[in-house]
Every structure is written in C-alpha cells, then in structure tokens.
XYZ file of C-alpha atoms in Angstrom:
360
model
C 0.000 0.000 0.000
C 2.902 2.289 0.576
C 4.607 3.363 -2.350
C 8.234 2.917 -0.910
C 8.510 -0.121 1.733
C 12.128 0.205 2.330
C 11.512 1.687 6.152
C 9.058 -0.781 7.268
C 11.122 -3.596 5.613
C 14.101 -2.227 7.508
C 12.697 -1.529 10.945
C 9.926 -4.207 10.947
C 7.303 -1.891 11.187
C 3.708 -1.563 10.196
C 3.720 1.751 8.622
C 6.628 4.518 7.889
C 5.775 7.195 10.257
C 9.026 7.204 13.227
C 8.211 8.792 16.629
C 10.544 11.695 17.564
C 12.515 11.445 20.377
C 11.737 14.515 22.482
C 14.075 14.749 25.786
C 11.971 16.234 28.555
C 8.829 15.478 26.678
C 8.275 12.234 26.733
C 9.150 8.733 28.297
C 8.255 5.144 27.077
C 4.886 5.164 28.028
C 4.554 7.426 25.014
C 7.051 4.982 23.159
C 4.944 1.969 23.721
C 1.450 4.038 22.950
C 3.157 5.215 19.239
C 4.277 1.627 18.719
C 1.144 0.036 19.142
C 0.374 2.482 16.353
C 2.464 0.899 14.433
C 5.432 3.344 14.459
C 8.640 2.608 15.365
C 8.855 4.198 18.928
C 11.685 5.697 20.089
C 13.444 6.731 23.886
C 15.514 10.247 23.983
C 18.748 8.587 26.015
C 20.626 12.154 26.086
C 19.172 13.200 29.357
C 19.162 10.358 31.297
C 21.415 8.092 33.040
C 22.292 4.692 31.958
C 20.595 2.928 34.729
C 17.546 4.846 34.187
C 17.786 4.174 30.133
C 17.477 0.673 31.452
C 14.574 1.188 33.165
C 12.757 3.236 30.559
C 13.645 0.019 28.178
C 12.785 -2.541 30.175
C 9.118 -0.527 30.700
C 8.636 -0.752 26.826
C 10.262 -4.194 26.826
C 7.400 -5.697 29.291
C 4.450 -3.763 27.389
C 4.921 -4.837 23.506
C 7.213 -6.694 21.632
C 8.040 -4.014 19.025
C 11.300 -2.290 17.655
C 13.094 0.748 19.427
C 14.675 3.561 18.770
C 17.261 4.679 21.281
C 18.273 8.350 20.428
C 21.725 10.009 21.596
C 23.550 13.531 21.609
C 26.549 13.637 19.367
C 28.120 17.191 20.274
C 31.107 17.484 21.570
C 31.581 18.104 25.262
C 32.155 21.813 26.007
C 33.933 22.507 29.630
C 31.964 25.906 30.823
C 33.664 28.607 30.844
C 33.334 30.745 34.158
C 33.398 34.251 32.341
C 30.749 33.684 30.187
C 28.940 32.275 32.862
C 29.010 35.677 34.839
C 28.027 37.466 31.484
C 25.071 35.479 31.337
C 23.968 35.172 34.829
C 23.876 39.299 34.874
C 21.700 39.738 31.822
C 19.418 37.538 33.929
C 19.604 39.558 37.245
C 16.598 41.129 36.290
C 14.309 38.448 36.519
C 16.061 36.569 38.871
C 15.112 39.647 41.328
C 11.929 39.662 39.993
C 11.237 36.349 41.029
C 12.199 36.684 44.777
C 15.379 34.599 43.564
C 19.354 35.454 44.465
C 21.271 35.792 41.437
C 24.365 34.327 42.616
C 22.044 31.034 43.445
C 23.780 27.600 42.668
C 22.396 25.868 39.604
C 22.388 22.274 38.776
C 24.234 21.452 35.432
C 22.504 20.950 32.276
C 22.434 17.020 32.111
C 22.669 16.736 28.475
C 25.472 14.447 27.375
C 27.324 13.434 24.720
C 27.778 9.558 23.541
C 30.295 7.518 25.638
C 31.659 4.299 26.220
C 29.221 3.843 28.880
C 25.524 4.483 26.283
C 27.494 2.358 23.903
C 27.761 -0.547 26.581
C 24.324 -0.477 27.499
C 23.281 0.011 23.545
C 25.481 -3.555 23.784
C 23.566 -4.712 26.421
C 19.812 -4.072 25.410
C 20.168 -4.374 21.535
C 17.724 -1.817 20.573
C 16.515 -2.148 16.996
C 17.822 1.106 16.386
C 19.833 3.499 17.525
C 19.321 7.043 16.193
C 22.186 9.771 16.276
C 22.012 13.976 16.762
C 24.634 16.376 15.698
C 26.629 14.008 13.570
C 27.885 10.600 14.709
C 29.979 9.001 17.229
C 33.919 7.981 17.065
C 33.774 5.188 14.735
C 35.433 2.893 17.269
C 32.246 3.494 19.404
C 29.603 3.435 15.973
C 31.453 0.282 14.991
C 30.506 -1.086 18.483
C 26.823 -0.304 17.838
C 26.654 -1.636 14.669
C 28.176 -5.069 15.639
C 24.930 -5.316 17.815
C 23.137 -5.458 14.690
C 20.989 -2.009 15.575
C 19.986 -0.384 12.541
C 21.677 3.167 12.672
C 20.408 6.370 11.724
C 21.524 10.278 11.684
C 19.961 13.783 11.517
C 20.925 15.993 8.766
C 20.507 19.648 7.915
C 21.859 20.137 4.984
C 22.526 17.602 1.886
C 26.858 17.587 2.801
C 25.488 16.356 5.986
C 24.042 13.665 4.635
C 26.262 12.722 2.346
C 29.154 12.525 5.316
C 26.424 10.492 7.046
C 26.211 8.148 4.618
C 29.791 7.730 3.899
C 30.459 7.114 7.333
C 27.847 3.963 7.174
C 24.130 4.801 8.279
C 21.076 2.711 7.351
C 19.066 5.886 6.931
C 19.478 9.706 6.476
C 16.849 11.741 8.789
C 16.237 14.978 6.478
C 15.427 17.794 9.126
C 14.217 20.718 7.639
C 14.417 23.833 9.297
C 10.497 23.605 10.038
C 11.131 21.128 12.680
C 10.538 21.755 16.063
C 13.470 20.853 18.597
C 17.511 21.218 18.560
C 18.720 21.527 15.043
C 20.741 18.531 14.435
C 23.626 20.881 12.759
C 26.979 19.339 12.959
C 28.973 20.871 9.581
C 27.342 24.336 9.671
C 26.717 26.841 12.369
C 24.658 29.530 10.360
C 21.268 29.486 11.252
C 19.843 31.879 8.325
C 21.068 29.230 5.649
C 19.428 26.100 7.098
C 16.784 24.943 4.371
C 13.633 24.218 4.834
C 12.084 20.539 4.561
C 10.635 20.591 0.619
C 13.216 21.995 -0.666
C 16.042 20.015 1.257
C 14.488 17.064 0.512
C 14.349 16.069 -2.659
C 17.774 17.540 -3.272
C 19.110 14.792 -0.107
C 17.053 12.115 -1.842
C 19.030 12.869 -5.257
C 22.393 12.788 -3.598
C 22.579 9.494 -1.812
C 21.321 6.046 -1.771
C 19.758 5.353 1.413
C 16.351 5.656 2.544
C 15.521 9.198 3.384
C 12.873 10.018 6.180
C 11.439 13.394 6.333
C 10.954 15.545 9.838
C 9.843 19.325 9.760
C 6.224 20.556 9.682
C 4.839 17.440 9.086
C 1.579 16.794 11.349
C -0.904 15.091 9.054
C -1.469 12.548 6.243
C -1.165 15.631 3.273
C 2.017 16.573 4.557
C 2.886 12.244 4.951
C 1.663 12.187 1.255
C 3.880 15.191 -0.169
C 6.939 14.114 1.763
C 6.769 10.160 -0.344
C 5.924 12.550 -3.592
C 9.324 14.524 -2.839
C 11.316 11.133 -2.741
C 10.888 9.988 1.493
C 11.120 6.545 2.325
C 9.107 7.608 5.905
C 8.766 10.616 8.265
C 9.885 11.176 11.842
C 6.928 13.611 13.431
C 7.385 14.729 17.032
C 5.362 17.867 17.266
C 1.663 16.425 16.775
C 2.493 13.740 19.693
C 2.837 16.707 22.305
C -0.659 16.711 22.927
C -1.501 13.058 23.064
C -1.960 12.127 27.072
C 0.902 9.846 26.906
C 3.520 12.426 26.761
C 5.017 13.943 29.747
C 3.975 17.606 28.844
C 2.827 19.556 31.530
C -0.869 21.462 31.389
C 0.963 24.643 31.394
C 2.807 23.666 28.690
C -0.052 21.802 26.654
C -1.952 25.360 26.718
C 0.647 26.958 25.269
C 1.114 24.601 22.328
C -2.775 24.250 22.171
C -2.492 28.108 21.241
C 0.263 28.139 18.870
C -0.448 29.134 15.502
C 2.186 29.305 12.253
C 3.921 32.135 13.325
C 4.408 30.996 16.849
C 7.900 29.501 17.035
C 11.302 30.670 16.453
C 14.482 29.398 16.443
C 16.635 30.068 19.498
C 20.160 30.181 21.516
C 19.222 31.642 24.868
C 17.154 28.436 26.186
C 20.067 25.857 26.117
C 23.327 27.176 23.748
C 22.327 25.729 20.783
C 20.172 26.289 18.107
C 16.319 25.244 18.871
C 13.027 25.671 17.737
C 10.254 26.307 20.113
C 7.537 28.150 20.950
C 8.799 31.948 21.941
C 8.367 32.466 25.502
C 9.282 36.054 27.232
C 12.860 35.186 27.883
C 13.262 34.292 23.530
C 11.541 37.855 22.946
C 13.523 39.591 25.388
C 16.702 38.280 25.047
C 16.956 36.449 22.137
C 15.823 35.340 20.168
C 19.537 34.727 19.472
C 22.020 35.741 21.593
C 26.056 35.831 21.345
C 25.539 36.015 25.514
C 24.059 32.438 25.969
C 26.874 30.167 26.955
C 27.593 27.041 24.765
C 25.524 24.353 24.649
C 24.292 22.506 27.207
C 25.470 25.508 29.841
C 22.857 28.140 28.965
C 20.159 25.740 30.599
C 21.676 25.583 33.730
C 21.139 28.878 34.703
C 17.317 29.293 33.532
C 16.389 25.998 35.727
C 15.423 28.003 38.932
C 13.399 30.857 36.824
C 11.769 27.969 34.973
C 10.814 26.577 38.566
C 9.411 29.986 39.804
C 8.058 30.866 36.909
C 5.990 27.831 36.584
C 4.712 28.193 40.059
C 3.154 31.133 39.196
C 1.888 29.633 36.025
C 3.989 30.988 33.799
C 6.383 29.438 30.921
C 8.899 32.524 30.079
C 11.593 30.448 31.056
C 10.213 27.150 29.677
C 11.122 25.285 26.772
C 8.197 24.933 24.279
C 10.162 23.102 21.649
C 7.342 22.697 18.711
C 7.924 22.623 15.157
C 5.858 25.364 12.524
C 3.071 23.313 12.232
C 2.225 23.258 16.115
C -1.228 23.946 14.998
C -1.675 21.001 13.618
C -1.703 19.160 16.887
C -4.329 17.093 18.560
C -5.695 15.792 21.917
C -6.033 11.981 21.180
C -3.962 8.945 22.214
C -1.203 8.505 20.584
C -2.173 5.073 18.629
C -5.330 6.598 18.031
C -2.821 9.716 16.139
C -0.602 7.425 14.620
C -3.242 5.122 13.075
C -4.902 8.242 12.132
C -2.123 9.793 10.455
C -1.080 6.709 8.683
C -4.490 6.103 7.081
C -4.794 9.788 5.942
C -1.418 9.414 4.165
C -2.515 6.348 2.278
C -6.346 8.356 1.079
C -4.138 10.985 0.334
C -1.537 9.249 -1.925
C -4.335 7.229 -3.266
C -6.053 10.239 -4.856
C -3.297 11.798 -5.898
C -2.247 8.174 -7.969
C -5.576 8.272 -9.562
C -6.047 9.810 -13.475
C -7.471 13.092 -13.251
C-alpha cells in the first residue's frame, strides 16, 4: 500500500511514520502508545542516566514486543567557561530579582550528554533495533561497536553535505530535518542558522544525492504533509510535534496550553534556552533576550542557569523560562492517544496518496 517499503522492511514496522525522540517530553509510556500504532517508537537517552535508560527500556520491553529507537547527543563536550557564565547570569539579574530569587544562586548542570563508552555498553547490552544519532555521529570505534549489535543506525541531517558525510560514514538511513522542525537543530557541519533549508526543498535535493532511505521531519503533522513528503522522494517521516498533545507524553498542562495556542507564526528558532540552536515556541525570555544571543553560553550551559526561573516561573503559572520546543506546524496538533494519532495519520497518508495516484 505504501509506495516505498524500504523503512518498514528495515525496521519491521507496520507503517513509515518514526516517533521523535523529544528529551523532557516524553518517556516510554509514550514509546509503547506510538508503537502500538504501528510506528517505530523511540526513547531520547541524552538526558538520562544509563541505569535509568534501562529502566525506561525494560518498561517498553514488558508492554509490547516491538522495535526501538534509542536516540543520543553527538556534540562534543564543552567545559563551561566561568566568564561567560558571569556574562550570562547578569543579563538575567533582572528576573532573577523579579522572582524573589538570588542571582548568585547555585544551579544544577545541564544534564545533556554526549555519547560515551558507557551508552554504547548499554546500547550492547539491550540491543535496541535502532539506535538514532544527533549532531553528527559518534567515534567510529564506538559506531562500529553499535553496529556489531546489529541495531539499525540512523543520523539527523541539515543540509545535503550532511548527509552525504552520514552516509559515507555507514548509516542505514538519512533523517532529512528541515528547518520547520521543532526541537535542537541537528547541525553538525554548519553553524549559520539563516542558511538552514527548509524541509521541501532540502528534501528532494538529499534524496538525489545518496542512496539510502531518506525520512522526512519538519512541519509534518498530518497525512497531506505524509503524502507530499513520499511525492518529494521519502522513504518515511519522523513527526514529534503532533504527539505533544496526546496524554501519553510527559507535557505539563501549562505547557499543553501553550502549544494548544500556537499558531504558524508561533515559534522561532533560538540560543538563549540551552546554547544551541532550537526551535520552540517563543516564551518572554526568547523575545527579550533572544531570540539569538552571542551572551548564551555554549551548549548545554545556557540551561543551567534558567532551571530556577523555569521553577518559579511555573509556580506562578507561567512558561517565560520554559522550553516549548514545537515545530511550525504546532497547529496542527491534537488531543487523542497517541495510537489513536498514529493510526490516524497513517491512514490519511494512504487516502491521500491514493487520490493523488488516480487519473485526473
């Protein structure tokens, strides 16, 4: 029924549509929900420990016998750098006294961590199905380690050199990541934001230039935009966005009524909220002191700071200081469980490519 089988062939899935993993967002119990969909589901490992990686695995492991996804950080480890630091914790002042909140305050770090020899034992351990890569790839000493599990591997790219490198270096799949998407920008051989394409016109030009299967992520929320990302040449699409919403992920109500709001003009893409470039909803802090600033210490250290605003601010039922990572088509979102969505999604796609196959 699907014009290109190549991802559910390769993933042993039912149909092509690849949960986003969303750090902070979501846990398995949206992993299992999206696989009994039919997706393949996938765990966001960057934030969490390897003990509690096993936990989160063994949860989906005793719920459905279905393929994983376990997603890791690729940047490389940036020691923070103490004057920088002061910069940025004084162009917060402000609201830290507005919050009742001493400026000079002890933050925890920003857990967000690389890939190490300690993920890649426990990727040896639980033999996930797949194991999906952001902001390039690991050492090949530690990617030839995950591929002798037999995981399927896959990488974000941003631009089509990206993807070419990625598939040089030995990827199953090439995740095309338009700059629509919602979430970190999985940039790893370019640093300028203004030249980052967007999704339908990166990807045909990513699907021309190399050989693998190609899955589409960026703005896509429904079966038309399913249906024009196979016309443009995808094998599948990776959708995080349209999950938010779905009672199985970990969003908070504060946080759902903000996305429940957002329209097409809604997000930007920002520094301030962790280092790195993001795309989110704007909150006060983005407006105020971004959205791009050269004063937000490299990534993961410009989170560290905002964690006690975000936890005052939310008190008082407020997200300035909250990260409302949402692609452009946040709009598109619904309140339904998430096999319910994914079911939904995937039969829209098929009506939709099967009217546009018919003779006019």
């Amino acid at each position: 029924m699907w014009p290109d089988r190549r991802l559910l062939d390769l993933f042993a899935i039912e149909c092509p549509i690849l949960l986003a993993p969303m750090a902070g967002a979501m846990d398995a119990e949206l992993a299992v929900a999206a696989a009994r969909g039919g997706a393949l589901a996938s765990l966001p490992c960057a934030m969490l420990s390897p003990d509690k990686a096993r936990e989160q695995v063994g949860i989906f492991r005793q719920q459905i016998a279905a393929p994983i996804n376990l997603n890791f950080f690729c940047h490389q480890a940036v020691t923070p750098d103490a004057a920088r630091e002061q910069v940025w914790r004084k162009r917060l002042t402000p609201y830290f006294t507005e919050l009742g909140l001493d400026p000079a305050m002890p933050a925890p770090a920003a857990s967000r961590a690389p890939f190490d020899a300690a993920m890649c034992a426990l990727v040896e351990e639980l033999k996930p199905e797949v194991v999906s890569f952001h902001f390039g790839l690991p050492e090949a000493a530690l990617l030839d380690r995950v591929k002798a599990t037999g995981a399927k591997v896959i990488a974000s790219a941003t631009i089509v050199r990206e993807a070419i490198w990625l598939e040089e270096h030995g990827v199953d799949a090439v995740i095309v990541q338009g700059a629509e998407a919602g979430g970190h920008r999985g940039m790893f051989m370019t640093d300028d934001i203004a030249q980052q394409p967007g999704l339908f016109a990166l990807l045909p030009q990513v699907v021309d230039a190399v050989r693998v299967p190609v899955i589409a992520a960026g703005g896509i929320a429904d079966g038309r935009g399913i249906a024009a990302a196979f016309a443009l040449g995808a094998a599948g699409v990776q959708i995080g966005t349209a999950y938010l919403r779905c009672p199985e992920s970990r969003t908070s109500a504060l946080v759902r009524a903000q996305l429940a709001q957002g329209t097409d003009e809604a997000t930007v893409i920002t520094n301030v909220m962790t280092g790195r470039p993001a795309r989110g909803v704007a909150n006060r802090l983005m407006r105020e002191v971004g959205p791009v600033s050269p004063d937000a210490p490299a990534f993961p250290h410009a989170a560290s700071a905002l964690g006690p605003l975000k936890a005052a601010a939310e008190k008082q039922g407020q997200t300035d200081f909250t990260n409302l990572w949402a692609g452009q088509a946040v709009r598109l979102g619904r309140d339904m469980p998430a096999a319910e969505l994914t079911r939904a999604l995937a039969g829209a796609a098929l009506a939709r490519l099967s009217q546009l196959s018919r003779p006019q």
